[in-house]
């Protein structure tokens, strides 16, 4: 029996409800994940507020860390007991356990704490995409980072600075 947090209707946190749900066994190409930490991201809040639609189950959340509890048919490269992280669709991270496609899983080394990975995984993927794929940053680069004090902003400024770039950051207040 999984504990899930479901959105009753778009709105504030008072629209979230804690429920129990039976999960089916993982399907072909899926794993059952016992989640140990989840990330909370801006998209989760946008979904809660109704700016982005949720699937009919209405369980928000796009990233988590956990331990593989069961394997569906045709899953290769993962074993029960592996620690993994995932990000992206299908949403539904606000749960103690869930089934998800095995291809979404990234194995984690033991030295990385679950909470730290869950807090930074999506932001790290985004920073990598922006700094290495959208526009490869190098020592001759000057970049402007809006919201430099936020979660993604802090990663961008530190990563770009470590690459030798000149970083200019904006923030919302003097604090």
Coordinates of N, CA, C and O in Angstrom, one line a residue:
X1 N 0.9 -1.2 0.0 CA 0.0 0.0 0.0 C 0.9 1.2 0.0 O 1.8 1.4 0.8
X2 N 0.7 2.1 -1.0 CA 1.5 3.3 -1.1 C 0.7 4.5 -0.5 O -0.5 4.6 -0.5
X3 N 1.5 5.4 0.1 CA 0.9 6.7 0.6 C 1.1 7.7 -0.5 O 2.3 7.8 -1.0
X4 N 0.1 8.4 -1.0 CA 0.2 9.3 -2.0 C -0.3 10.7 -1.6 O -1.2 10.7 -0.7
X5 N 0.2 11.7 -2.2 CA -0.4 13.1 -2.0 C -1.0 13.5 -3.3 O -0.4 13.6 -4.3
X6 N -2.3 13.6 -3.3 CA -3.1 13.9 -4.5 C -3.7 15.3 -4.4 O -4.0 15.8 -3.3
X7 N -3.8 15.9 -5.5 CA -4.4 17.3 -5.6 C -5.9 17.1 -5.9 O -6.3 16.6 -6.9
X8 N -6.7 17.6 -4.9 CA -8.2 17.5 -5.1 C -8.7 18.4 -6.2 O -9.5 18.1 -7.0
X9 N -8.1 19.7 -6.2 CA -8.5 20.7 -7.2 C -7.4 21.7 -7.2 O -6.7 21.9 -6.2
X10 N -7.3 22.4 -8.3 CA -6.2 23.5 -8.3 C -6.4 24.5 -7.2 O -7.5 24.8 -6.8
X11 N -5.3 24.9 -6.6 CA -5.3 25.9 -5.6 C -4.1 25.8 -4.6 O -3.0 25.4 -5.0
X12 N -4.4 26.2 -3.4 CA -3.3 26.2 -2.4 C -3.0 24.8 -1.8 O -3.6 23.8 -2.3
X13 N -2.1 24.8 -0.9 CA -1.7 23.5 -0.3 C -2.9 22.8 0.4 O -2.9 21.6 0.6
X14 N -3.9 23.6 0.8 CA -5.1 23.0 1.4 C -5.8 22.1 0.4 O -6.7 21.3 0.8
X15 N -5.5 22.1 -0.9 CA -6.1 21.2 -1.9 C -5.4 19.9 -2.0 O -5.8 19.0 -2.8
X16 N -4.3 19.7 -1.3 CA -3.5 18.5 -1.3 C -4.1 17.5 -0.2 O -4.5 18.0 0.9
X17 N -4.3 16.3 -0.6 CA -4.8 15.3 0.4 C -3.9 14.1 0.4 O -3.4 13.6 -0.6
X18 N -3.7 13.5 1.6 CA -2.9 12.3 1.8 C -3.9 11.1 1.7 O -4.9 11.1 2.4
X19 N -3.5 10.1 0.9 CA -4.4 9.0 0.7 C -3.5 7.7 0.6 O -2.3 7.8 0.5
X20 N -4.1 6.6 0.7 CA -3.5 5.3 0.5 C -4.0 4.7 -0.8 O -5.1 4.9 -1.2
X21 N -3.1 4.0 -1.5 CA -3.5 3.4 -2.8 C -2.8 2.1 -3.0 O -1.6 2.0 -2.6
X22 N -3.5 1.1 -3.5 CA -2.8 -0.1 -4.0 C -2.2 0.1 -5.3 O -2.8 0.7 -6.2
X23 N -0.9 -0.3 -5.5 CA -0.3 -0.2 -6.7 C -0.3 -1.5 -7.5 O -0.1 -2.6 -6.8
X24 N -0.5 -1.5 -8.8 CA -0.4 -2.8 -9.5 C 1.1 -3.2 -9.5 O 2.0 -2.4 -9.3
X25 N 1.4 -4.4 -9.9 CA 2.8 -4.8 -10.0 C 3.4 -4.0 -11.2 O 2.7 -3.6 -12.1
X26 N 4.7 -3.8 -11.2 CA 5.3 -3.0 -12.3 C 5.1 -3.8 -13.6 O 5.2 -5.0 -13.7
X27 N 4.7 -3.0 -14.6 CA 4.5 -3.6 -16.0 C 5.8 -3.8 -16.7 O 6.9 -3.6 -16.2
X28 N 5.7 -4.3 -17.9 CA 6.8 -4.5 -18.8 C 7.7 -3.3 -18.9 O 7.1 -2.2 -19.2
X29 N 8.9 -3.4 -18.6 CA 9.8 -2.2 -18.7 C 9.8 -1.2 -17.6 O 10.4 -0.2 -17.6
X30 N 9.0 -1.6 -16.5 CA 8.9 -0.7 -15.4 C 9.5 -1.3 -14.1 O 9.8 -2.5 -14.0
X31 N 9.8 -0.4 -13.2 CA 10.2 -0.8 -11.8 C 9.2 -0.3 -10.8 O 8.5 0.7 -11.1
X32 N 9.2 -0.9 -9.6 CA 8.6 -0.3 -8.5 C 9.7 0.4 -7.6 O 10.7 -0.2 -7.3
X33 N 9.4 1.6 -7.3 CA 10.4 2.4 -6.6 C 9.8 2.7 -5.2 O 8.7 3.3 -5.1
X34 N 10.6 2.4 -4.1 CA 10.3 2.9 -2.8 C 11.0 4.2 -2.6 O 12.3 4.2 -2.6
X35 N 10.3 5.3 -2.6 CA 10.9 6.6 -2.7 C 11.4 7.0 -1.3 O 10.7 6.8 -0.3
X36 N 12.6 7.6 -1.2 CA 13.2 8.0 0.0 C 13.3 9.5 0.1 O 13.4 10.0 1.3
X37 N 13.3 10.2 -1.0 CA 13.3 11.7 -1.0 C 12.7 12.2 -2.3 O 13.0 11.6 -3.3
X38 N 12.0 13.2 -2.2 CA 11.4 13.8 -3.5 C 11.9 15.3 -3.5 O 12.1 15.9 -2.5
X39 N 12.0 15.8 -4.8 CA 12.3 17.2 -5.0 C 11.0 18.0 -5.1 O 10.0 17.4 -5.6
X40 N 11.0 19.2 -4.7 CA 9.9 20.1 -4.9 C 10.4 21.2 -5.8 O 11.3 21.9 -5.5
X41 N 9.7 21.4 -7.0 CA 10.2 22.3 -8.0 C 9.1 23.3 -8.4 O 7.9 23.1 -8.1
X42 N 9.4 24.3 -9.0 CA 8.5 25.3 -9.5 C 7.3 24.7 -10.3 O 6.2 25.1 -10.1
X43 N 7.6 23.7 -11.1 CA 6.6 23.1 -11.9 C 5.6 22.4 -11.1 O 4.4 22.4 -11.4
X44 N 6.0 21.9 -9.9 CA 5.0 21.2 -9.0 C 4.0 22.3 -8.5 O 2.8 22.0 -8.4
X45 N 4.5 23.4 -8.2 CA 3.6 24.5 -7.7 C 2.7 25.0 -8.8 O 1.5 25.2 -8.6
X46 N 3.3 25.1 -10.0 CA 2.4 25.5 -11.2 C 1.3 24.5 -11.4 O 0.2 24.9 -11.7
X47 N 1.6 23.2 -11.3 CA 0.6 22.2 -11.5 C -0.4 22.3 -10.4 O -1.6 22.2 -10.6
X48 N 0.0 22.5 -9.1 CA -0.9 22.6 -8.0 C -1.9 23.8 -8.2 O -3.0 23.7 -7.9
X49 N -1.3 24.9 -8.8 CA -2.1 26.1 -9.0 C -3.0 26.0 -10.2 O -3.9 26.8 -10.4
X50 N -2.8 25.0 -11.0 CA -3.6 24.8 -12.2 C -3.1 25.4 -13.5 O -3.7 25.4 -14.6
X51 N -1.9 26.0 -13.4 CA -1.3 26.5 -14.6 C -0.9 25.5 -15.6 O -0.9 25.7 -16.9
X52 N -0.4 24.3 -15.1 CA -0.2 23.1 -16.0 C -1.0 22.0 -15.5 O -1.2 21.7 -14.3
X53 N -1.6 21.3 -16.5 CA -2.6 20.2 -16.1 C -1.8 19.0 -15.6 O -0.7 18.7 -16.1
X54 N -2.4 18.3 -14.7 CA -1.9 17.0 -14.2 C -2.7 15.9 -14.9 O -3.8 16.1 -15.3
X55 N -2.1 14.7 -14.9 CA -2.9 13.6 -15.4 C -4.1 13.3 -14.5 O -4.1 13.8 -13.4
X56 N -5.0 12.5 -14.9 CA -6.2 12.2 -14.1 C -5.9 11.8 -12.6 O -6.7 12.1 -11.8
X57 N -4.8 11.1 -12.4 CA -4.5 10.7 -11.0 C -4.2 11.9 -10.1 O -4.3 11.8 -8.9
X58 N -3.8 13.0 -10.7 CA -3.5 14.3 -10.0 C -2.5 14.2 -8.9 O -2.7 14.7 -7.8
X59 N -1.5 13.4 -9.1 CA -0.4 13.3 -8.2 C 0.8 14.1 -8.7 O 1.4 13.7 -9.8
X60 N 1.2 15.2 -8.1 CA 2.3 16.0 -8.6 C 3.6 15.4 -8.3 O 3.8 14.4 -7.6
X61 N 4.7 16.1 -8.9 CA 6.1 15.7 -8.6 C 6.8 15.1 -9.8 O 6.3 14.2 -10.4
X62 N 8.0 15.7 -10.1 CA 8.7 15.3 -11.2 C 10.1 14.7 -10.9 O 10.8 14.3 -11.9
X63 N 10.5 14.7 -9.6 CA 11.8 14.1 -9.4 C 11.8 13.4 -8.0 O 11.1 13.9 -7.1
X64 N 12.6 12.4 -7.9 CA 12.7 11.7 -6.6 C 14.0 10.8 -6.6 O 14.5 10.5 -7.7
X65 N 14.3 10.3 -5.5 CA 15.3 9.3 -5.3 C 14.7 8.2 -4.5 O 13.8 8.4 -3.7
X66 N 15.2 7.0 -4.7 CA 14.6 5.8 -4.0 C 15.4 4.6 -4.3 O 16.5 4.6 -4.9
X67 N 14.8 3.5 -3.8 CA 15.4 2.1 -3.9 C 14.4 1.3 -4.7 O 13.2 1.2 -4.5
X68 N 15.0 0.6 -5.7 CA 14.2 -0.3 -6.5 C 13.7 -1.5 -5.6 O 14.4 -2.2 -5.0
X69 N 12.3 -1.6 -5.6 CA 11.7 -2.6 -4.8 C 11.2 -3.8 -5.6 O 11.1 -4.9 -5.0
X70 N 11.0 -3.6 -6.9 CA 10.5 -4.7 -7.7 C 10.8 -4.4 -9.2 O 10.9 -3.2 -9.6
X71 N 11.0 -5.4 -10.0 CA 11.2 -5.2 -11.4 C 10.1 -5.9 -12.3 O 9.7 -7.0 -12.0
X72 N 9.7 -5.1 -13.3 CA 8.8 -5.7 -14.2 C 9.5 -6.5 -15.3 O 10.8 -6.6 -15.3
X73 N 8.8 -7.2 -16.1 CA 9.4 -8.0 -17.2 C 10.3 -7.1 -18.1 O 10.0 -5.9 -18.3
X74 N 11.3 -7.7 -18.6 CA 12.2 -7.1 -19.6 C 13.0 -5.9 -19.1 O 13.5 -5.1 -19.9
X75 N 13.1 -5.7 -17.8 CA 14.0 -4.7 -17.2 C 15.4 -5.2 -17.1 O 15.6 -6.3 -16.5
X76 N 16.3 -4.5 -17.7 CA 17.7 -4.9 -17.6 C 18.5 -3.7 -17.1 O 18.1 -2.5 -17.2
X77 N 19.7 -4.0 -16.5 CA 20.6 -2.9 -16.0 C 20.2 -2.4 -14.6 O 20.9 -1.6 -14.0
X78 N 19.1 -2.9 -14.0 CA 18.8 -2.5 -12.6 C 18.5 -3.8 -11.9 O 18.0 -4.8 -12.4
X79 N 18.7 -3.7 -10.5 CA 18.4 -4.8 -9.6 C 17.6 -4.3 -8.5 O 17.7 -3.1 -8.1
X80 N 16.8 -5.2 -7.8 CA 16.2 -4.8 -6.6 C 17.3 -4.4 -5.6 O 18.3 -5.0 -5.5
X81 N 17.0 -3.3 -4.9 CA 18.0 -2.7 -4.0 C 18.9 -1.6 -4.5 O 19.5 -0.9 -3.8
X82 N 18.9 -1.4 -5.9 CA 19.6 -0.3 -6.4 C 19.0 1.0 -6.0 O 17.8 1.2 -5.9
X83 N 19.9 2.0 -5.7 CA 19.5 3.3 -5.4 C 19.5 4.1 -6.8 O 20.5 4.1 -7.5
X84 N 18.4 4.8 -7.0 CA 18.2 5.5 -8.3 C 17.6 6.9 -8.1 O 17.0 7.2 -7.0
X85 N 17.8 7.8 -9.1 CA 17.1 9.0 -9.2 C 16.4 9.1 -10.5 O 16.8 8.3 -11.4
X86 N 15.4 9.9 -10.6 CA 14.7 10.1 -11.9 C 14.2 11.5 -11.9 O 14.0 12.2 -10.9
X87 N 13.9 12.0 -13.1 CA 13.3 13.3 -13.3 C 12.4 13.2 -14.5 O 12.7 12.5 -15.5
X88 N 11.3 14.0 -14.5 CA 10.5 14.2 -15.7 C 9.3 13.3 -15.7 O 8.9 12.7 -14.7
X89 N 8.6 13.3 -16.8 CA 7.3 12.5 -17.0 C 7.6 11.0 -16.9 O 8.7 10.6 -17.2
X90 N 6.7 10.3 -16.4 CA 5.4 10.7 -15.9 C 5.5 11.3 -14.5 O 6.2 10.8 -13.7
X91 N 4.7 12.3 -14.3 CA 4.7 12.9 -13.0 C 4.0 12.0 -12.0 O 3.5 11.0 -12.3
X92 N 4.2 12.3 -10.7 CA 3.7 11.4 -9.6 C 4.6 11.1 -8.5 O 4.5 10.1 -7.8
X93 N 5.6 12.0 -8.3 CA 6.6 11.7 -7.3 C 6.1 11.9 -5.9 O 6.7 11.4 -4.9
X94 N 5.0 12.6 -5.7 CA 4.5 12.8 -4.3 C 3.8 11.5 -3.8 O 2.6 11.4 -3.6
X95 N 4.6 10.5 -3.6 CA 4.2 9.2 -3.2 C 5.3 8.4 -2.5 O 6.5 8.6 -2.7
X96 N 4.9 7.5 -1.6 CA 5.9 6.7 -0.9 C 6.5 5.6 -1.8 O 7.7 5.2 -1.7
X97 N 5.7 5.1 -2.8 CA 6.1 4.2 -3.8 C 5.4 4.5 -5.1 O 4.3 5.0 -5.1
X98 N 6.0 4.1 -6.2 CA 5.4 4.2 -7.5 C 6.0 3.3 -8.5 O 7.1 2.8 -8.3
X99 N 5.3 3.1 -9.6 CA 5.9 2.4 -10.7 C 6.3 3.4 -11.7 O 5.6 4.4 -11.9
X100 N 7.4 3.2 -12.4 CA 7.8 4.1 -13.5 C 8.7 3.4 -14.5 O 9.3 2.3 -14.1
X101 N 8.8 3.9 -15.7 CA 9.7 3.3 -16.7 C 11.1 3.2 -16.2 O 11.7 4.2 -15.7
X102 N 11.7 2.0 -16.4 CA 13.1 1.8 -16.0 C 14.1 2.7 -16.7 O 15.1 3.1 -16.1
X103 N 13.8 3.1 -17.9 CA 14.7 3.9 -18.7 C 14.8 5.3 -18.1 O 15.8 6.0 -18.4
X104 N 13.9 5.7 -17.2 CA 14.0 7.0 -16.5 C 15.1 7.0 -15.4 O 15.4 8.0 -14.9
X105 N 15.5 5.8 -15.0 CA 16.3 5.7 -13.8 C 17.8 5.9 -14.0 O 18.4 5.4 -15.0
X106 N 18.4 6.6 -13.1 CA 19.9 6.8 -13.1 C 20.4 6.2 -11.8 O 20.0 6.7 -10.7
X107 N 21.3 5.3 -11.9 CA 21.9 4.7 -10.6 C 22.7 5.7 -9.9 O 23.4 6.5 -10.5
X108 N 22.7 5.7 -8.6 CA 23.4 6.6 -7.8 C 24.5 6.0 -7.0 O 24.4 4.9 -6.5
X109 N 25.7 6.6 -6.9 CA 26.7 6.1 -6.1 C 26.4 6.3 -4.6 O 25.6 7.2 -4.2
X110 N 26.9 5.4 -3.7 CA 26.5 5.4 -2.3 C 26.9 6.8 -1.6 O 26.2 7.2 -0.7
X111 N 27.9 7.5 -2.1 CA 28.4 8.7 -1.4 C 27.4 9.9 -1.5 O 27.6 10.9 -0.8
X112 N 26.4 9.8 -2.4 CA 25.5 10.9 -2.6 C 24.3 10.8 -1.7 O 23.5 9.8 -1.9
X113 N 24.0 11.7 -0.8 CA 22.8 11.6 0.1 C 21.5 11.8 -0.7 O 21.4 12.6 -1.6
X114 N 20.5 11.0 -0.4 CA 19.2 11.0 -1.1 C 18.6 12.4 -1.1 O 18.2 12.9 -2.2
X115 N 18.6 13.1 0.0 CA 18.0 14.4 0.1 C 18.7 15.4 -0.8 O 18.1 16.3 -1.5
X116 N 20.0 15.4 -0.9 CA 20.8 16.3 -1.7 C 20.5 16.0 -3.2 O 20.3 17.0 -4.0
X117 N 20.4 14.8 -3.6 CA 20.2 14.5 -5.0 C 18.7 14.9 -5.4 O 18.5 15.5 -6.4
X118 N 17.8 14.6 -4.5 CA 16.4 14.9 -4.8 C 16.2 16.5 -4.9 O 15.4 17.0 -5.7
X119 N 17.0 17.2 -4.1 CA 16.9 18.7 -4.1 C 17.5 19.3 -5.4 O 17.2 20.4 -5.7
X120 N 18.5 18.6 -6.0 CA 19.3 19.2 -7.0 C 19.2 18.5 -8.4 O 19.8 19.1 -9.4
X121 N 18.6 17.4 -8.5 CA 18.7 16.6 -9.8 C 18.1 17.4 -11.0 O 18.8 17.6 -12.0
X122 N 16.9 17.9 -10.9 CA 16.3 18.6 -12.1 C 17.1 19.9 -12.3 O 17.4 20.2 -13.5
X123 N 17.5 20.6 -11.3 CA 18.3 21.8 -11.4 C 19.6 21.5 -12.1 O 20.1 22.3 -12.9
X124 N 20.2 20.4 -11.7 CA 21.5 20.1 -12.3 C 21.4 19.7 -13.7 O 22.3 20.1 -14.6
X125 N 20.4 19.0 -14.1 CA 20.1 18.7 -15.5 C 19.9 19.9 -16.3 O 20.4 20.1 -17.4
X126 N 19.1 20.9 -15.7 CA 18.9 22.1 -16.4 C 20.1 23.0 -16.6 O 20.4 23.5 -17.7
X127 N 21.0 23.0 -15.5 CA 22.2 23.8 -15.6 C 23.1 23.2 -16.6 O 23.7 23.9 -17.4
X128 N 23.2 21.9 -16.7 CA 24.1 21.2 -17.7 C 23.6 21.5 -19.1 O 24.4 21.9 -20.0
X129 N 22.3 21.5 -19.3 CA 21.8 21.8 -20.6 C 22.1 23.2 -21.0 O 22.5 23.5 -22.2
X130 N 21.9 24.2 -20.1 CA 22.1 25.6 -20.5 C 23.6 25.9 -20.7 O 23.9 26.6 -21.6
X131 N 24.4 25.4 -19.8 CA 25.8 25.7 -19.9 C 26.7 24.9 -20.8 O 27.8 25.3 -21.2
X132 N 26.2 23.7 -21.2 CA 27.0 22.9 -22.1 C 26.4 22.6 -23.4 O 27.1 22.2 -24.4
X133 N 25.1 22.7 -23.5 CA 24.4 22.4 -24.8 C 23.8 23.5 -25.5 O 23.9 23.7 -26.7
X134 N 23.0 24.4 -24.8 CA 22.4 25.5 -25.4 C 23.5 26.5 -25.9 O 23.5 27.0 -27.0
X135 N 24.4 26.8 -25.0 CA 25.5 27.7 -25.3 C 26.7 27.3 -24.5 O 26.7 27.5 -23.3
X136 N 27.6 26.6 -25.1 CA 28.8 26.1 -24.3 C 29.6 27.2 -23.7 O 30.1 28.1 -24.4
X137 N 29.7 27.2 -22.4 CA 30.3 28.3 -21.6 C 31.8 28.0 -21.5 O 32.2 26.8 -21.2
X138 N 32.7 29.0 -21.7 CA 34.1 28.8 -21.6 C 34.7 30.1 -20.9 O 33.9 31.0 -20.6
X139 N 36.0 30.1 -20.7 CA 36.6 31.3 -20.0 C 36.3 32.6 -20.7 O 36.3 33.7 -20.0
X140 N 36.1 32.7 -22.0 CA 35.8 33.9 -22.7 C 34.4 34.4 -22.6 O 34.0 35.4 -23.1
X141 N 33.5 33.6 -22.0 CA 32.1 33.9 -21.9 C 31.7 34.8 -20.7 O 32.2 34.6 -19.6
X142 N 30.8 35.7 -21.0 CA 30.2 36.4 -19.9 C 28.7 36.1 -20.0 O 28.1 36.1 -21.0
X143 N 28.1 35.7 -18.8 CA 26.7 35.3 -18.8 C 26.0 36.1 -17.7 O 26.6 36.6 -16.7
X144 N 24.7 36.3 -17.9 CA 23.8 37.0 -17.0 C 22.9 35.9 -16.5 O 22.2 35.2 -17.2
X145 N 22.9 35.8 -15.1 CA 22.0 34.8 -14.5 C 20.9 35.6 -13.7 O 21.3 36.3 -12.7
X146 N 19.7 35.5 -14.1 CA 18.6 36.0 -13.3 C 18.3 35.1 -12.2 O 18.4 33.9 -12.3
X147 N 17.9 35.7 -11.0 CA 17.6 34.9 -9.8 C 18.8 34.1 -9.4 O 18.7 32.9 -9.1
X148 N 19.9 34.8 -9.4 CA 21.2 34.1 -9.1 C 21.2 33.5 -7.7 O 22.0 32.6 -7.4
X149 N 20.3 33.9 -6.8 CA 20.3 33.4 -5.4 C 19.4 32.2 -5.3 O 19.4 31.6 -4.2
X150 N 18.6 31.9 -6.3 CA 17.7 30.7 -6.3 C 18.4 29.4 -6.5 O 19.7 29.4 -6.7
X151 N 17.7 28.3 -6.4 CA 18.3 27.0 -6.5 C 19.1 26.8 -7.8 O 20.3 26.5 -7.9
X152 N 18.4 27.0 -9.0 CA 19.1 26.9 -10.3 C 20.1 28.0 -10.4 O 21.2 27.7 -10.9
X153 N 19.8 29.2 -10.0 CA 20.8 30.3 -10.2 C 22.1 30.1 -9.5 O 23.1 30.4 -10.0
X154 N 22.0 29.5 -8.3 CA 23.2 29.2 -7.5 C 24.1 28.1 -8.3 O 25.3 28.2 -8.3
X155 N 23.4 27.1 -8.8 CA 24.2 26.1 -9.6 C 24.8 26.7 -10.9 O 25.9 26.5 -11.2
X156 N 24.0 27.5 -11.6 CA 24.5 28.2 -12.8 C 25.7 29.1 -12.5 O 26.7 29.0 -13.2
X157 N 25.6 29.9 -11.5 CA 26.7 30.8 -11.2 C 28.0 30.1 -10.8 O 29.1 30.4 -11.2
X158 N 27.8 29.1 -9.9 CA 29.0 28.3 -9.5 C 29.6 27.5 -10.6 O 30.9 27.4 -10.8
X159 N 28.8 26.9 -11.4 CA 29.3 26.0 -12.5 C 29.9 26.9 -13.6 O 31.0 26.5 -14.0
X160 N 29.3 28.0 -14.0 CA 29.9 28.8 -15.0 C 31.2 29.5 -14.5 O 32.2 29.6 -15.2
X161 N 31.2 29.9 -13.2 CA 32.4 30.4 -12.6 C 33.5 29.4 -12.6 O 34.7 29.7 -13.0
X162 N 33.2 28.2 -12.3 CA 34.2 27.1 -12.3 C 34.8 26.8 -13.7 O 35.9 26.4 -13.9
X163 N 33.9 27.1 -14.7 CA 34.4 27.0 -16.1 C 35.2 28.2 -16.6 O 35.6 28.2 -17.7
X164 N 35.3 29.2 -15.7 CA 36.1 30.3 -16.0 C 35.3 31.5 -16.6 O 35.9 32.5 -17.0
X165 N 34.0 31.4 -16.7 CA 33.2 32.4 -17.3 C 33.1 33.6 -16.3 O 33.2 33.4 -15.1
X166 N 32.8 34.8 -16.8 CA 32.4 35.9 -16.0 C 30.9 35.8 -15.8 O 30.2 35.8 -16.8
X167 N 30.5 35.9 -14.6 CA 29.1 35.7 -14.2 C 28.6 37.0 -13.6 O 29.1 37.5 -12.7
X168 N 27.5 37.5 -14.2 CA 26.7 38.6 -13.6 C 25.4 38.1 -13.1 O 24.7 37.4 -13.9
X169 N 25.1 38.3 -11.9 CA 23.8 37.8 -11.3 C 22.9 38.9 -10.9 O 23.3 39.9 -10.4
X170 N 21.6 38.6 -11.1 CA 20.6 39.5 -10.6 C 19.8 38.8 -9.5 O 19.7 37.6 -9.5
X171 N 19.3 39.6 -8.5 CA 18.5 39.0 -7.4 C 17.3 39.9 -7.2 O 17.2 41.0 -7.7
X172 N 16.3 39.4 -6.4 CA 15.1 40.1 -6.2 C 15.1 41.1 -5.0 O 14.3 42.0 -4.9
X173 N 16.1 41.0 -4.2 CA 16.2 41.9 -3.1 C 17.7 42.0 -2.6 O 18.5 41.2 -2.9
X174 N 17.9 43.0 -1.8 CA 19.3 43.2 -1.2 C 19.7 42.1 -0.3 O 20.8 41.7 -0.1
X175 N 18.7 41.4 0.3 CA 19.0 40.3 1.2 C 19.5 39.1 0.5 O 20.3 38.4 0.9

